[in-house]
Amino acid sequence: MLFVVLFFILSSSIAIFFLRRDKQTKLMLGLCVSFVCMFIGIIIYLSKTGGLQTSQKFFLFFDLRIQRKLSYMIFPLRKLGYMIAMGRTLFPGFLLMLAFDYSMIPCILRSKSRHILIMVLPCMTLILYYPSLFLGLAKTGKWIQFMVINFTILWISCYLAAALWLLIHEYKSITIPYCKRQFRYIMVFLISMGIMYCFYFRQDPIQVYQMYSAEYMRYGGLLYSTTGAVSRWMVLSVFTTLFGILGFLSLKSYTVMEHEETRGDVIIQKKMDMASKGLSVFVHGMKNQLLSNRVIQERIREELEKTDPDKEKLLEYSHMLETINQNMIIRMEELYRSVKSNYMTLVPTEASDVVRKVMDRFHEKYPDAEVETKIEARTLILADAVHLSEALYNLAINGYESILESGRQEKHLSIKVYHERLYVTFEIQDNGRGISRQIQKKIFDPFYTSKNTNNNWGLGLYYVRQIIKYHFGMLKLESSEGEGTTFFVAIPKCKNQDE
């Protein structure tokens, strides 16, 4: 049973490493390898010592044939003990480094040598636990053995407690639902492995070095084979399997989310590349607009050729021409902005200034509309105020028009600005029609629109996405059909010279 859990953990960590290959997945792979190394060493050791109860054998080996094969393996006790020591010692180090890497606490982020400092104690412990060195020290005085055992348990406990606190603090600090869900998968996986590790880390690998000696037990040492009664082994068996599978599924879900997000970016880029090579959709839309203009112009000419032209019809035709021309200008501006967005200047900008520009543009189109604004963050951001405000304006307009289409009597549109760890987050919320899950996968595609294609060519949200990416930010949405939509735009903070 334990073999299956270890296989799940190792395979999932390797899978996510090859999918992402970043610093955090390297640390996670190191964490899982050290975890598996420790438990494989314990399993081999127990297969050689024997004297296990039936429930213990089932928990560890699942099949007695596996135990027999492992017991006949040629594996020197000193090497086996050091293998367990390596896994036991490196696991808390990798766990704390991961917790530090995920943490957004400023003092931790400013520390350039945090990983080196974290690994000082694990490396010192590995040196002390080197079989020939440790046994040599133990001969000079048994109190040294006692000190090493207890000091190791002390610093490992501190590392585990610090990692747990950092992970929980980070999780509580996240407010964007998508990011919170994503981090939840990581946290559950790490905590699940930590709980499994805690069941065994107090047993010291010195017992493997001194398999035929009672010195280890003289100092109150715990043995791997005497964890407790049969009932306790059964409970331990269930919980270990549960936490292992839960951790595996959590990491698998996180991997899928990351892979789908990356795959989505690649797909959108391919679609835009195809659109850039041949703007047939754009040209077709322009052609339809021009054909409509020609039809209206022909009607105006026919009406003017009459002896008594109908002024009301002429005014109606004139209004139709004006509307079509205005739509063409807007669409041309959208295309121009999407091309121009490759070039922008990022400078320190007040978040409140960006919101003010958004509201000025918004009230030009909807002067009577009420928008709730709440600015909690006064921090500078590194941004091109014109492009960023244009992107946020697009989201605000889409939200308000969704409310109008829903026919709600009570209209609610809000723009909130607040701190999100290293980011300033712009939250744009409406109580409009909402967006279905199927459409959410398409709305950022270039030239996709659910509206009338004569009036909208689907470049707005693609433009918004590109602008946010150029600001090194994140764009996420939460939406439910019939309830409304919330867009989250997170832009990195920018420190001033005084800070």
CSV table of C-alpha atoms in Angstrom, one decimal:
chain,number,residue,atom,x,y,z
A,1,MET,CA,0.0,0.0,0.0
A,2,LEU,CA,2.8,2.4,0.9
A,3,PHE,CA,4.6,1.5,-2.3
A,4,VAL,CA,1.5,2.7,-4.3
A,5,VAL,CA,1.4,6.0,-2.4
A,6,LEU,CA,5.1,6.6,-3.0
A,7,PHE,CA,4.7,5.8,-6.7
A,8,PHE,CA,1.9,8.4,-7.0
A,9,ILE,CA,3.9,11.1,-5.2
A,10,LEU,CA,7.1,10.5,-7.3
A,11,SER,CA,5.3,10.2,-10.7
A,12,SER,CA,3.2,13.4,-10.1
A,13,SER,CA,6.2,15.4,-9.1
A,14,ILE,CA,8.1,14.3,-12.2
A,15,ALA,CA,5.1,15.1,-14.4
A,16,ILE,CA,4.7,18.6,-13.1
A,17,PHE,CA,8.5,19.2,-13.3
A,18,PHE,CA,8.5,18.3,-17.1
A,19,LEU,CA,5.4,20.5,-17.6
A,20,ARG,CA,6.8,23.6,-16.0
A,21,ARG,CA,10.5,23.3,-15.3
A,22,ASP,CA,10.8,26.3,-13.1
A,23,LYS,CA,12.4,26.9,-9.7
A,24,GLN,CA,9.5,25.8,-7.6
A,25,THR,CA,8.9,22.6,-9.5
A,26,LYS,CA,12.6,21.8,-9.0
A,27,LEU,CA,12.2,22.3,-5.3
A,28,MET,CA,9.0,20.2,-5.3
A,29,LEU,CA,10.8,17.4,-7.2
A,30,GLY,CA,13.6,17.5,-4.6
A,31,LEU,CA,11.0,17.4,-1.8
A,32,CYS,CA,9.3,14.3,-3.3
A,33,VAL,CA,12.6,12.5,-4.1
A,34,SER,CA,13.8,13.0,-0.5
A,35,PHE,CA,10.4,11.8,0.9
A,36,VAL,CA,10.5,8.7,-1.3
A,37,CYS,CA,14.1,8.0,-0.4
A,38,MET,CA,13.4,8.1,3.3
A,39,PHE,CA,10.4,5.8,3.1
A,40,ILE,CA,12.0,3.3,0.7
A,41,GLY,CA,14.9,3.0,3.1
A,42,ILE,CA,12.6,2.4,6.0
A,43,ILE,CA,10.7,-0.3,4.0
A,44,ILE,CA,13.9,-2.1,3.0
A,45,TYR,CA,15.2,-1.9,6.6
A,46,LEU,CA,11.9,-3.4,8.0
A,47,SER,CA,11.9,-6.1,5.4
A,48,LYS,CA,15.4,-7.2,6.6
A,49,THR,CA,14.7,-7.0,10.3
A,50,GLY,CA,11.3,-8.9,10.2
A,51,GLY,CA,9.2,-9.4,13.3
A,52,LEU,CA,6.3,-7.5,11.8
A,53,GLN,CA,2.7,-8.1,12.5
A,54,THR,CA,0.3,-9.0,9.6
A,55,SER,CA,-1.3,-5.5,9.5
A,56,GLN,CA,2.2,-3.9,9.4
A,57,LYS,CA,3.3,-6.2,6.5
A,58,PHE,CA,0.1,-5.4,4.6
A,59,PHE,CA,0.6,-1.7,5.1
A,60,LEU,CA,4.2,-1.7,4.0
A,61,PHE,CA,4.5,-4.4,1.4
A,62,PHE,CA,0.9,-5.4,0.4
A,63,ASP,CA,2.4,-8.8,-0.7
A,64,LEU,CA,4.8,-11.0,1.2
A,65,ARG,CA,6.7,-11.8,-1.9
A,66,ILE,CA,7.8,-8.2,-2.1
A,67,GLN,CA,9.1,-8.5,1.5
A,68,ARG,CA,11.1,-11.6,0.7
A,69,LYS,CA,12.7,-10.0,-2.4
A,70,LEU,CA,13.7,-6.9,-0.4
A,71,SER,CA,15.0,-8.9,2.5
A,72,TYR,CA,17.4,-10.8,0.2
A,73,MET,CA,18.8,-7.6,-1.4
A,74,ILE,CA,22.4,-6.8,-0.7
A,75,PHE,CA,22.3,-3.4,0.9
A,76,PRO,CA,24.9,-2.5,3.7
A,77,LEU,CA,23.2,-1.2,6.8
A,78,ARG,CA,25.4,1.9,6.9
A,79,LYS,CA,24.4,2.9,3.4
A,80,LEU,CA,20.8,2.1,4.1
A,81,GLY,CA,20.9,4.2,7.3
A,82,TYR,CA,22.4,7.1,5.4
A,83,MET,CA,19.8,6.8,2.7
A,84,ILE,CA,17.1,7.2,5.3
A,85,ALA,CA,19.0,10.1,7.0
A,86,MET,CA,19.3,11.9,3.6
A,87,GLY,CA,15.6,11.7,3.0
A,88,ARG,CA,14.7,12.6,6.6
A,89,THR,CA,17.1,15.6,6.6
A,90,LEU,CA,16.5,17.1,3.2
A,91,PHE,CA,12.7,16.9,3.3
A,92,PRO,CA,12.2,19.7,5.8
A,93,GLY,CA,14.8,21.8,4.0
A,94,PHE,CA,13.0,21.5,0.6
A,95,LEU,CA,9.6,22.1,2.3
A,96,LEU,CA,10.8,25.3,4.0
A,97,MET,CA,12.4,26.6,0.8
A,98,LEU,CA,9.1,26.0,-1.1
A,99,ALA,CA,7.2,27.8,1.6
A,100,PHE,CA,9.7,30.7,1.3
A,101,ASP,CA,9.4,30.7,-2.4
A,102,TYR,CA,5.6,30.9,-2.3
A,103,SER,CA,5.6,33.6,0.4
A,104,MET,CA,5.1,37.2,-0.5
A,105,ILE,CA,6.3,38.6,2.8
A,106,PRO,CA,8.6,41.6,1.8
A,107,CYS,CA,11.5,40.7,4.2
A,108,ILE,CA,11.6,37.2,2.9
A,109,LEU,CA,11.5,38.4,-0.7
A,110,ARG,CA,14.4,40.8,-0.1
A,111,SER,CA,16.6,38.0,1.3
A,112,LYS,CA,18.8,36.9,-1.6
A,113,SER,CA,20.5,34.1,0.3
A,114,ARG,CA,17.5,32.6,2.0
A,115,HIS,CA,17.9,29.2,0.3
A,116,ILE,CA,21.6,28.9,1.4
A,117,LEU,CA,20.7,29.8,5.0
A,118,ILE,CA,17.9,27.3,5.1
A,119,MET,CA,20.1,24.4,3.9
A,120,VAL,CA,22.9,25.1,6.5
A,121,LEU,CA,21.3,22.9,9.2
A,122,PRO,CA,20.4,20.1,6.8
A,123,CYS,CA,23.9,20.0,5.4
A,124,MET,CA,25.5,20.1,8.8
A,125,THR,CA,23.2,17.2,9.9
A,126,LEU,CA,24.1,15.1,6.9
A,127,ILE,CA,27.8,15.6,7.7
A,128,LEU,CA,27.3,14.5,11.3
A,129,TYR,CA,25.2,11.5,10.2
A,130,TYR,CA,27.8,10.2,7.8
A,131,PRO,CA,28.2,6.7,9.1
A,132,SER,CA,32.0,6.6,9.7
A,133,LEU,CA,32.0,10.1,11.2
A,134,PHE,CA,28.9,9.6,13.4
A,135,LEU,CA,30.0,6.2,14.8
A,136,GLY,CA,33.5,7.7,15.5
A,137,LEU,CA,31.9,10.6,17.5
A,138,ALA,CA,29.6,8.2,19.3
A,139,LYS,CA,32.5,6.2,20.5
A,140,THR,CA,34.1,9.3,22.2
A,141,GLY,CA,30.9,9.8,24.3
A,142,LYS,CA,27.4,8.6,24.3
A,143,TRP,CA,26.1,12.0,25.2
A,144,ILE,CA,27.1,13.2,21.7
A,145,GLN,CA,24.8,10.7,20.2
A,146,PHE,CA,22.0,11.9,22.5
A,147,MET,CA,22.7,15.6,21.6
A,148,VAL,CA,22.7,14.9,17.8
A,149,ILE,CA,19.4,12.9,18.0
A,150,ASN,CA,17.6,15.6,20.0
A,151,PHE,CA,19.1,18.6,18.2
A,152,THR,CA,18.0,17.1,14.8
A,153,ILE,CA,14.4,16.5,16.0
A,154,LEU,CA,14.4,20.1,17.3
A,155,TRP,CA,15.4,21.9,14.1
A,156,ILE,CA,13.3,19.6,12.0
A,157,SER,CA,10.2,20.5,14.1
A,158,CYS,CA,11.0,24.2,13.8
A,159,TYR,CA,11.4,23.9,10.0
A,160,LEU,CA,8.0,22.1,9.7
A,161,ALA,CA,6.2,24.6,12.0
A,162,ALA,CA,7.7,27.6,10.0
A,163,ALA,CA,6.7,26.0,6.7
A,164,LEU,CA,3.2,25.3,7.9
A,165,TRP,CA,2.8,28.9,9.2
A,166,LEU,CA,4.1,30.4,5.9
A,167,LEU,CA,1.8,28.3,3.7
A,168,ILE,CA,-1.3,29.1,5.8
A,169,HIS,CA,-0.4,32.8,6.0
A,170,GLU,CA,0.1,32.9,2.2
A,171,TYR,CA,-3.3,31.1,1.6
A,172,LYS,CA,-5.1,33.6,3.9
A,173,SER,CA,-3.5,36.5,2.1
A,174,ILE,CA,-4.8,35.6,-1.3
A,175,THR,CA,-8.1,37.2,-2.3
A,176,ILE,CA,-8.5,36.4,-6.0
A,177,PRO,CA,-10.6,33.2,-6.1
A,178,TYR,CA,-8.7,31.6,-9.0
A,179,CYS,CA,-5.3,32.2,-7.4
A,180,LYS,CA,-6.7,30.9,-4.1
A,181,ARG,CA,-7.9,27.7,-5.7
A,182,GLN,CA,-4.6,27.2,-7.5
A,183,PHE,CA,-2.6,27.7,-4.3
A,184,ARG,CA,-5.0,25.4,-2.3
A,185,TYR,CA,-3.9,22.5,-4.5
A,186,ILE,CA,-0.2,23.1,-3.7
A,187,MET,CA,-0.9,23.6,0.0
A,188,VAL,CA,-2.9,20.4,0.4
A,189,PHE,CA,-0.3,18.4,-1.3
A,190,LEU,CA,2.6,19.8,0.8
A,191,ILE,CA,0.6,19.5,4.1
A,192,SER,CA,-0.4,16.0,3.2
A,193,MET,CA,3.2,14.9,2.7
A,194,GLY,CA,4.2,16.8,5.9
A,195,ILE,CA,1.6,14.8,7.9
A,196,MET,CA,2.9,11.5,6.5
A,197,TYR,CA,6.5,12.7,7.3
A,198,CYS,CA,5.6,13.6,10.9
A,199,PHE,CA,4.5,10.0,11.6
A,200,TYR,CA,8.1,8.8,11.1
A,201,PHE,CA,10.6,11.7,11.5
A,202,ARG,CA,11.1,11.2,15.3
A,203,GLN,CA,12.5,7.7,14.6
A,204,ASP,CA,16.2,8.2,14.1
A,205,PRO,CA,18.2,6.4,11.4
A,206,ILE,CA,20.9,5.7,14.0
A,207,GLN,CA,18.9,2.6,14.8
A,208,VAL,CA,19.9,1.2,11.4
A,209,TYR,CA,23.6,1.9,12.0
A,210,GLN,CA,23.4,0.2,15.4
A,211,MET,CA,21.0,-2.6,14.4
A,212,TYR,CA,22.7,-5.0,16.8
A,213,SER,CA,23.2,-2.5,19.6
A,214,ALA,CA,20.9,-1.3,22.4
A,215,GLU,CA,22.6,2.1,22.7
A,216,TYR,CA,19.9,3.9,20.7
A,217,MET,CA,17.1,2.6,22.9
A,218,ARG,CA,19.0,3.6,26.1
A,219,TYR,CA,18.3,7.2,25.1
A,220,GLY,CA,14.5,6.7,24.6
A,221,GLY,CA,14.8,6.2,20.8
A,222,LEU,CA,11.7,5.1,18.8
A,223,LEU,CA,12.0,2.1,16.4
A,224,TYR,CA,10.4,2.0,13.0
A,225,SER,CA,8.9,-1.4,13.8
A,226,THR,CA,7.3,-0.4,17.1
A,227,THR,CA,5.0,2.4,16.1
A,228,GLY,CA,2.3,0.9,18.3
A,229,ALA,CA,-0.5,-1.7,18.5
A,230,VAL,CA,-2.2,-3.3,15.6
A,231,SER,CA,-5.1,-0.9,15.8
A,232,ARG,CA,-2.8,2.1,15.6
A,233,TRP,CA,-1.1,0.6,12.5
A,234,MET,CA,-4.5,0.2,10.9
A,235,VAL,CA,-5.4,3.8,11.5
A,236,LEU,CA,-1.9,4.9,10.4
A,237,SER,CA,-2.3,2.8,7.2
A,238,VAL,CA,-5.7,4.4,6.4
A,239,PHE,CA,-4.5,7.9,7.1
A,240,THR,CA,-1.2,7.5,5.2
A,241,THR,CA,-3.0,6.2,2.1
A,242,LEU,CA,-5.6,8.9,2.3
A,243,PHE,CA,-3.1,11.8,2.6
A,244,GLY,CA,-0.9,10.3,-0.1
A,245,ILE,CA,-3.8,10.0,-2.6
A,246,LEU,CA,-5.2,13.4,-1.6
A,247,GLY,CA,-1.8,15.0,-2.1
A,248,PHE,CA,-1.4,13.2,-5.5
A,249,LEU,CA,-4.8,14.3,-6.7
A,250,SER,CA,-4.2,17.9,-5.5
A,251,LEU,CA,-0.9,18.1,-7.3
A,252,LYS,CA,-2.5,16.5,-10.4
A,253,SER,CA,-5.3,19.2,-10.3
A,254,TYR,CA,-2.7,21.9,-10.0
A,255,THR,CA,-0.7,20.5,-12.9
A,256,VAL,CA,-3.8,20.4,-15.1
A,257,MET,CA,-4.8,24.0,-14.2
A,258,GLU,CA,-1.3,25.2,-15.0
A,259,HIS,CA,-1.1,23.2,-18.2
A,260,GLU,CA,-4.5,24.3,-19.4
A,261,GLU,CA,-3.6,28.0,-18.7
A,262,THR,CA,-0.3,27.7,-20.6
A,263,ARG,CA,-2.0,25.8,-23.4
A,264,GLY,CA,-4.7,28.4,-23.6
A,265,ASP,CA,-2.1,31.2,-24.1
A,266,VAL,CA,-0.4,29.2,-26.9
A,267,ILE,CA,-3.7,28.6,-28.6
A,268,ILE,CA,-4.7,32.2,-28.5
A,269,GLN,CA,-1.3,33.2,-29.8
A,270,LYS,CA,-1.7,30.8,-32.7
A,271,LYS,CA,-5.1,32.2,-33.5
A,272,MET,CA,-3.8,35.7,-33.5
A,273,ASP,CA,-0.8,34.7,-35.7
A,274,MET,CA,-3.3,33.2,-38.2
A,275,ALA,CA,-5.4,36.4,-38.0
A,276,SER,CA,-2.3,38.5,-38.5
A,277,LYS,CA,-1.3,36.6,-41.6
A,278,GLY,CA,-4.6,37.2,-43.3
A,279,LEU,CA,-7.1,39.7,-41.9
A,280,SER,CA,-9.9,38.1,-44.0
A,281,VAL,CA,-12.4,38.5,-41.1
A,282,PHE,CA,-11.6,42.2,-40.7
A,283,VAL,CA,-11.7,42.9,-44.4
A,284,HIS,CA,-15.0,41.0,-44.7
A,285,GLY,CA,-16.5,43.1,-41.9
A,286,MET,CA,-15.3,46.3,-43.5
A,287,LYS,CA,-16.7,45.2,-46.9
A,288,ASN,CA,-20.2,44.5,-45.3
A,289,GLN,CA,-20.2,48.0,-43.7
A,290,LEU,CA,-19.2,49.6,-47.0
A,291,LEU,CA,-21.9,47.7,-48.9
A,292,SER,CA,-24.5,48.9,-46.4
A,293,ASN,CA,-23.3,52.4,-46.9
A,294,ARG,CA,-23.6,52.1,-50.6
A,295,VAL,CA,-27.2,50.8,-50.3
A,296,ILE,CA,-28.2,53.7,-48.1
A,297,GLN,CA,-26.4,56.2,-50.4
A,298,GLU,CA,-28.4,54.8,-53.3
A,299,ARG,CA,-31.7,55.3,-51.4
A,300,ILE,CA,-30.7,58.9,-50.6
A,301,ARG,CA,-30.0,59.5,-54.3
A,302,GLU,CA,-33.3,58.0,-55.3
A,303,GLU,CA,-35.1,60.1,-52.7
A,304,LEU,CA,-33.4,63.3,-53.9
A,305,GLU,CA,-34.3,62.7,-57.5
A,306,LYS,CA,-38.0,62.9,-56.5
A,307,THR,CA,-39.8,66.1,-57.1
A,308,ASP,CA,-40.9,66.2,-53.4
A,309,PRO,CA,-38.2,64.5,-51.3
A,310,ASP,CA,-39.3,63.0,-48.0
A,311,LYS,CA,-37.2,64.9,-45.4
A,312,GLU,CA,-37.9,62.4,-42.6
A,313,LYS,CA,-36.6,59.5,-44.8
A,314,LEU,CA,-33.5,61.5,-45.6
A,315,LEU,CA,-32.9,62.2,-42.0
A,316,GLU,CA,-33.4,58.6,-41.2
A,317,TYR,CA,-30.9,57.5,-43.9
A,318,SER,CA,-28.5,60.2,-42.7
A,319,HIS,CA,-28.7,58.8,-39.2
A,320,MET,CA,-28.1,55.3,-40.4
A,321,LEU,CA,-25.0,56.4,-42.3
A,322,GLU,CA,-23.7,58.2,-39.3
A,323,THR,CA,-24.2,55.1,-37.1
A,324,ILE,CA,-22.4,52.8,-39.5
A,325,ASN,CA,-19.5,55.2,-40.0
A,326,GLN,CA,-19.2,55.6,-36.3
A,327,ASN,CA,-19.0,51.8,-35.8
A,328,MET,CA,-16.4,51.6,-38.6
A,329,ILE,CA,-14.3,54.2,-36.9
A,330,ILE,CA,-14.6,52.4,-33.5
A,331,ARG,CA,-13.6,49.1,-35.1
A,332,MET,CA,-10.6,50.7,-36.8
A,333,GLU,CA,-9.5,52.2,-33.5
A,334,GLU,CA,-9.7,48.8,-31.9
A,335,LEU,CA,-7.6,47.2,-34.5
A,336,TYR,CA,-5.1,50.1,-34.3
A,337,ARG,CA,-4.9,49.8,-30.6
A,338,SER,CA,-4.3,46.1,-30.8
A,339,VAL,CA,-1.4,46.7,-33.2
A,340,LYS,CA,-0.1,49.7,-31.3
A,341,SER,CA,-0.2,47.8,-28.0
A,342,ASN,CA,3.2,46.2,-28.9
A,343,TYR,CA,4.7,49.6,-28.0
A,344,MET,CA,4.1,51.2,-24.6
A,345,THR,CA,6.0,53.1,-22.0
A,346,LEU,CA,5.7,51.9,-18.4
A,347,VAL,CA,6.3,54.5,-15.8
A,348,PRO,CA,5.4,54.9,-12.0
A,349,THR,CA,1.7,55.7,-12.0
A,350,GLU,CA,-0.9,56.2,-9.3
A,351,ALA,CA,-3.7,53.6,-9.4
A,352,SER,CA,-6.2,56.3,-8.6
A,353,ASP,CA,-5.1,58.2,-11.8
A,354,VAL,CA,-5.9,55.1,-13.9
A,355,VAL,CA,-9.3,54.8,-12.4
A,356,ARG,CA,-10.0,58.5,-12.9
A,357,LYS,CA,-9.2,58.1,-16.6
A,358,VAL,CA,-11.5,55.0,-16.8
A,359,MET,CA,-14.4,56.9,-15.3
A,360,ASP,CA,-13.9,59.9,-17.6
A,361,ARG,CA,-14.1,57.7,-20.6
A,362,PHE,CA,-17.0,55.7,-19.2
A,363,HIS,CA,-19.1,58.8,-18.5
A,364,GLU,CA,-18.5,60.1,-21.9
A,365,LYS,CA,-20.5,57.2,-23.3
A,366,TYR,CA,-22.9,56.7,-20.3
A,367,PRO,CA,-23.1,60.0,-18.5
A,368,ASP,CA,-26.0,59.0,-16.2
A,369,ALA,CA,-24.7,55.6,-15.2
A,370,GLU,CA,-23.7,55.1,-11.6
A,371,VAL,CA,-20.4,53.3,-10.8
A,372,GLU,CA,-19.3,52.5,-7.3
A,373,THR,CA,-15.6,53.2,-6.9
A,374,LYS,CA,-13.5,52.1,-3.9
A,375,ILE,CA,-9.8,52.8,-3.9
A,376,GLU,CA,-7.9,51.2,-1.0
A,377,ALA,CA,-4.5,51.0,-2.6
A,378,ARG,CA,-2.5,54.2,-3.0
A,379,THR,CA,0.7,52.5,-4.1
A,380,LEU,CA,2.4,53.3,-7.4
A,381,ILE,CA,2.2,50.8,-10.2
A,382,LEU,CA,4.5,50.5,-13.2
A,383,ALA,CA,2.1,51.2,-16.0
A,384,ASP,CA,1.2,53.0,-19.3
A,385,ALA,CA,-1.7,54.9,-17.9
A,386,VAL,CA,-3.3,55.4,-21.4
A,387,HIS,CA,-3.3,51.7,-22.4
A,388,LEU,CA,-4.1,50.4,-19.0
A,389,SER,CA,-7.1,52.7,-18.5
A,390,GLU,CA,-8.3,51.8,-22.0
A,391,ALA,CA,-8.1,48.1,-21.1
A,392,LEU,CA,-10.0,48.7,-17.8
A,393,TYR,CA,-12.5,50.9,-19.7
A,394,ASN,CA,-13.3,48.0,-22.0
A,395,LEU,CA,-14.0,45.7,-19.0
A,396,ALA,CA,-16.2,48.4,-17.4
A,397,ILE,CA,-18.2,49.0,-20.6
A,398,ASN,CA,-18.7,45.3,-21.2
A,399,GLY,CA,-20.0,44.9,-17.7
A,400,TYR,CA,-22.4,47.8,-17.9
A,401,GLU,CA,-23.7,46.7,-21.3
A,402,SER,CA,-24.2,43.2,-19.8
A,403,ILE,CA,-26.3,44.7,-17.1
A,404,LEU,CA,-28.4,46.6,-19.7
A,405,GLU,CA,-28.9,43.4,-21.7
A,406,SER,CA,-30.0,41.5,-18.6
A,407,GLY,CA,-32.9,44.0,-18.1
A,408,ARG,CA,-32.2,44.3,-14.3
A,409,GLN,CA,-34.0,47.1,-12.5
A,410,GLU,CA,-31.2,47.4,-10.0
A,411,LYS,CA,-27.9,48.0,-11.8
A,412,HIS,CA,-24.7,47.5,-10.0
A,413,LEU,CA,-21.2,48.1,-11.5
A,414,SER,CA,-18.2,48.6,-9.2
A,415,ILE,CA,-14.5,49.3,-9.6
A,416,LYS,CA,-12.4,48.4,-6.5
A,417,VAL,CA,-8.6,48.9,-6.1
A,418,TYR,CA,-6.8,47.1,-3.3
A,419,HIS,CA,-3.5,45.4,-2.3
A,420,GLU,CA,-2.9,41.8,-3.2
A,421,ARG,CA,0.5,41.0,-1.8
A,422,LEU,CA,3.0,42.2,-4.5
A,423,TYR,CA,0.2,43.4,-6.7
A,424,VAL,CA,-2.4,46.2,-6.9
A,425,THR,CA,-5.6,44.5,-8.0
A,426,PHE,CA,-8.4,46.3,-10.0
A,427,GLU,CA,-11.7,44.4,-9.4
A,428,ILE,CA,-14.5,45.2,-11.9
A,429,GLN,CA,-17.8,43.6,-10.9
A,430,ASP,CA,-21.2,43.7,-12.5
A,431,ASN,CA,-24.6,42.0,-11.9
A,432,GLY,CA,-25.3,41.4,-15.5
A,433,ARG,CA,-26.1,38.2,-17.5
A,434,GLY,CA,-22.9,36.4,-16.5
A,435,ILE,CA,-20.7,34.2,-18.8
A,436,SER,CA,-21.1,30.5,-19.2
A,437,ARG,CA,-18.1,28.2,-18.8
A,438,GLN,CA,-18.1,27.4,-22.5
A,439,ILE,CA,-17.9,31.0,-23.5
A,440,GLN,CA,-15.3,31.8,-20.8
A,441,LYS,CA,-12.8,29.7,-22.8
A,442,LYS,CA,-13.4,31.7,-25.9
A,443,ILE,CA,-13.9,35.3,-24.9
A,444,PHE,CA,-10.2,36.3,-25.1
A,445,ASP,CA,-9.8,34.8,-28.6
A,446,PRO,CA,-9.3,37.4,-31.3
A,447,PHE,CA,-12.4,38.2,-33.4
A,448,TYR,CA,-14.7,36.1,-31.1
A,449,THR,CA,-17.8,37.9,-30.1
A,450,SER,CA,-21.3,36.9,-28.9
A,451,LYS,CA,-22.7,40.3,-30.0
A,452,ASN,CA,-23.8,41.5,-33.4
A,453,THR,CA,-20.8,41.3,-35.7
A,454,ASN,CA,-21.8,44.5,-37.5
A,455,ASN,CA,-21.3,46.4,-34.3
A,456,ASN,CA,-18.6,44.4,-32.6
A,457,TRP,CA,-15.7,42.4,-34.1
A,458,GLY,CA,-14.4,40.7,-30.9
A,459,LEU,CA,-11.1,42.5,-30.5
A,460,GLY,CA,-11.8,44.2,-27.2
A,461,LEU,CA,-11.0,41.5,-24.7
A,462,TYR,CA,-8.1,40.2,-26.7
A,463,TYR,CA,-6.7,43.8,-26.6
A,464,VAL,CA,-7.3,43.8,-22.8
A,465,ARG,CA,-5.5,40.5,-22.3
A,466,GLN,CA,-2.5,41.7,-24.3
A,467,ILE,CA,-2.3,45.0,-22.4
A,468,ILE,CA,-2.3,43.2,-19.1
A,469,LYS,CA,0.4,40.8,-20.2
A,470,TYR,CA,2.6,43.7,-21.4
A,471,HIS,CA,2.2,45.2,-17.8
A,472,PHE,CA,3.5,41.8,-16.4
A,473,GLY,CA,0.1,41.4,-14.7
A,474,MET,CA,-2.6,38.8,-14.4
A,475,LEU,CA,-6.2,38.8,-15.8
A,476,LYS,CA,-8.7,36.4,-14.2
A,477,LEU,CA,-12.5,36.2,-14.1
A,478,GLU,CA,-15.2,34.7,-12.0
A,479,SER,CA,-18.6,34.5,-13.5
A,480,SER,CA,-22.0,32.7,-13.0
A,481,GLU,CA,-24.8,32.8,-15.5
A,482,GLY,CA,-27.6,35.0,-14.4
A,483,GLU,CA,-25.6,36.4,-11.5
A,484,GLY,CA,-22.9,38.6,-12.9
A,485,THR,CA,-19.1,38.7,-13.7
A,486,THR,CA,-16.1,39.9,-11.8
A,487,PHE,CA,-12.8,40.6,-13.6
A,488,PHE,CA,-9.5,40.8,-11.6
A,489,VAL,CA,-6.6,42.7,-13.0
A,490,ALA,CA,-3.4,42.4,-10.9
A,491,ILE,CA,-0.6,44.8,-11.7
A,492,PRO,CA,2.8,44.6,-9.9
A,493,LYS,CA,3.5,47.3,-7.4
A,494,CYS,CA,6.2,49.9,-8.0
A,495,LYS,CA,8.3,51.2,-5.1
A,496,ASN,CA,9.4,54.8,-5.1
A,497,GLN,CA,13.0,55.9,-4.3
A,498,ASP,CA,12.2,56.6,-0.6
A,499,GLU,CA,11.1,53.0,-0.1
